[in-house]
Amino acid sequence: MDSNKIVIIVANITSCEVDAIVNAANNSLLGGGGVDGAIHAAAGPGLLRECRTLNGCATGDAKITGGYKLPARFVIHTVGPVWNGGGADEEALLASCYRRCLEVAAANGVRTIAFPAISTGVYGFPKGPAARIALREIRLGLARSPLLEKVLLVCFNEETRQAYEEALAGNDRPA
Ligand code: AR6
């Protein structure tokens, strides 16, 4: 069953040995804080050089680069929505991030991929709803892409891990 391919881990995503790691970036794709800063620091300056050629990225979309000094071969950069209370299409935009990352991954032969909890840091998206959206889109993506063997949900804190565990068990509270 596809759910067996989804693994929740607590880790620094920069150390994940997968084909591709996902970056929760901003529209410029030129770096920032949080997971974006950690990925650029670990990948080295080659990543920023390649990002400069991409002309940024729309919210909800994704673009791929090399992984440079990272163990991952690729970085898939996506731009999550800033949480504004829920009335500005945030849920659809976050779903689009996961969907586009998985499409870009499939188009590049990616078999193993690691996601951070997109938008749930600086961008303020509530962790429970974000976890449910992530799981729903990843399950749909797994059903569409038989090549995908493993999807890591990488948590940087206990709250995020809890949100994923609850969403995966299906015993979470409704949004
Ligand atoms: N590994 C895994 N997860 C991490 C790591 C890491 N090394 N570092 C942070 N997280 P955030 P956003 C978690 O703020 O909310 C940047 O400045 C973090 O605990 O990195 O999408 C960009 O340039 C949280 O659960 O991303 C944008 O301007 C999750 O990653 C803006 O932040 C996302 O937190 C994007 O905000």
mmCIF file of C-alpha atoms in Angstrom, residues 67-163:
data_model
loop_
_atom_site.group_PDB
_atom_site.id
_atom_site.type_symbol
_atom_site.label_atom_id
_atom_site.label_comp_id
_atom_site.label_asym_id
_atom_site.label_seq_id
_atom_site.Cartn_x
_atom_site.Cartn_y
_atom_site.Cartn_z
ATOM 1 C CA GLY A 67 22.130 19.441 -5.114
ATOM 2 C CA TYR A 68 25.790 20.547 -5.268
ATOM 3 C CA LYS A 69 27.481 19.620 -1.949
ATOM 4 C CA LEU A 70 24.331 18.020 -0.526
ATOM 5 C CA PRO A 71 23.988 14.233 -0.421
ATOM 6 C CA ALA A 72 20.792 14.712 -2.472
ATOM 7 C CA ARG A 73 21.238 14.847 -6.248
ATOM 8 C CA PHE A 74 18.514 17.487 -6.693
ATOM 9 C CA VAL A 75 16.855 20.310 -4.802
ATOM 10 C CA ILE A 76 13.233 21.015 -5.726
ATOM 11 C CA HIS A 77 12.440 24.575 -4.725
ATOM 12 C CA THR A 78 8.837 25.413 -4.001
ATOM 13 C CA VAL A 79 7.192 28.546 -2.648
ATOM 14 C CA GLY A 80 4.479 28.076 -0.064
ATOM 15 C CA PRO A 81 1.788 30.621 0.718
ATOM 16 C CA VAL A 82 2.095 33.073 3.595
ATOM 17 C CA TRP A 83 -0.755 32.280 6.022
ATOM 18 C CA ASN A 84 -3.218 35.154 6.049
ATOM 19 C CA GLY A 85 -6.074 33.631 7.996
ATOM 20 C CA GLY A 86 -7.159 31.097 5.370
ATOM 21 C CA GLY A 87 -9.215 33.307 3.063
ATOM 22 C CA ALA A 88 -6.521 33.935 0.482
ATOM 23 C CA ASP A 89 -6.424 30.508 -1.163
ATOM 24 C CA GLU A 90 -3.673 29.348 1.173
ATOM 25 C CA GLU A 91 -4.877 25.724 1.322
ATOM 26 C CA ALA A 92 -5.067 25.354 -2.471
ATOM 27 C CA LEU A 93 -1.668 26.997 -2.885
ATOM 28 C CA LEU A 94 -0.051 24.694 -0.328
ATOM 29 C CA ALA A 95 -1.614 21.658 -2.039
ATOM 30 C CA SER A 96 -0.240 22.947 -5.325
ATOM 31 C CA CYS A 97 3.292 23.072 -3.834
ATOM 32 C CA TYR A 98 3.202 19.367 -2.962
ATOM 33 C CA ARG A 99 1.598 18.461 -6.291
ATOM 34 C CA ARG A 100 4.087 20.448 -8.382
ATOM 35 C CA CYS A 101 7.079 19.104 -6.422
ATOM 36 C CA LEU A 102 5.932 15.550 -7.087
ATOM 37 C CA GLU A 103 5.331 16.301 -10.780
ATOM 38 C CA VAL A 104 8.791 17.831 -11.149
ATOM 39 C CA ALA A 105 10.265 14.882 -9.239
ATOM 40 C CA ALA A 106 8.563 12.349 -11.502
ATOM 41 C CA ALA A 107 9.699 14.230 -14.623
ATOM 42 C CA ASN A 108 13.302 13.924 -13.399
ATOM 43 C CA GLY A 109 13.256 10.247 -12.461
ATOM 44 C CA VAL A 110 13.269 10.862 -8.712
ATOM 45 C CA ARG A 111 12.553 7.720 -6.663
ATOM 46 C CA THR A 112 13.134 9.063 -3.155
ATOM 47 C CA ILE A 113 12.225 12.549 -1.953
ATOM 48 C CA ALA A 114 12.248 14.446 1.357
ATOM 49 C CA PHE A 115 9.838 17.285 2.183
ATOM 50 C CA PRO A 116 10.081 19.861 4.976
ATOM 51 C CA ALA A 117 6.786 21.133 6.439
ATOM 52 C CA ILE A 118 6.317 23.818 3.780
ATOM 53 C CA SER A 119 4.922 27.185 4.980
ATOM 54 C CA THR A 120 4.671 26.119 8.645
ATOM 55 C CA GLY A 121 7.664 28.158 9.855
ATOM 56 C CA VAL A 122 8.109 31.845 9.033
ATOM 57 C CA TYR A 123 5.052 31.732 6.720
ATOM 58 C CA GLY A 124 2.793 30.767 9.651
ATOM 59 C CA PHE A 125 0.551 28.072 8.120
ATOM 60 C CA PRO A 126 -1.092 26.081 10.982
ATOM 61 C CA LYS A 127 0.682 22.731 11.404
ATOM 62 C CA GLY A 128 -2.368 20.428 11.624
ATOM 63 C CA PRO A 129 -4.080 21.562 8.425
ATOM 64 C CA ALA A 130 -0.700 21.720 6.646
ATOM 65 C CA ALA A 131 0.034 18.102 7.627
ATOM 66 C CA ARG A 132 -3.351 16.922 6.313
ATOM 67 C CA ILE A 133 -2.841 18.720 2.996
ATOM 68 C CA ALA A 134 0.678 17.302 2.666
ATOM 69 C CA LEU A 135 -0.475 13.737 3.264
ATOM 70 C CA ARG A 136 -3.438 14.001 0.929
ATOM 71 C CA GLU A 137 -1.332 15.335 -1.943
ATOM 72 C CA ILE A 138 1.510 12.881 -1.343
ATOM 73 C CA ARG A 139 -0.911 9.941 -1.423
ATOM 74 C CA LEU A 140 -2.365 11.236 -4.689
ATOM 75 C CA GLY A 141 1.140 11.744 -6.077
ATOM 76 C CA LEU A 142 2.201 8.228 -5.107
ATOM 77 C CA ALA A 143 -0.842 6.821 -6.883
ATOM 78 C CA ARG A 144 0.073 8.774 -10.042
ATOM 79 C CA SER A 145 3.829 8.054 -10.037
ATOM 80 C CA PRO A 146 4.733 4.372 -9.699
ATOM 81 C CA LEU A 147 8.429 5.296 -9.871
ATOM 82 C CA LEU A 148 8.281 6.953 -6.432
ATOM 83 C CA GLU A 149 9.568 4.531 -3.787
ATOM 84 C CA LYS A 150 9.790 6.658 -0.687
ATOM 85 C CA VAL A 151 8.600 10.037 0.575
ATOM 86 C CA LEU A 152 10.200 11.336 3.765
ATOM 87 C CA LEU A 153 8.287 13.903 5.823
ATOM 88 C CA VAL A 154 11.107 15.640 7.636
ATOM 89 C CA CYS A 155 10.225 17.306 10.939
ATOM 90 C CA PHE A 156 12.433 19.820 12.658
ATOM 91 C CA ASN A 157 10.365 19.902 15.841
ATOM 92 C CA GLU A 158 8.109 17.653 17.909
ATOM 93 C CA GLU A 159 4.946 19.642 17.118
ATOM 94 C CA THR A 160 5.368 18.949 13.415
ATOM 95 C CA ARG A 161 6.017 15.257 14.025
ATOM 96 C CA GLN A 162 2.862 15.057 16.131
ATOM 97 C CA ALA A 163 0.805 16.782 13.426
#
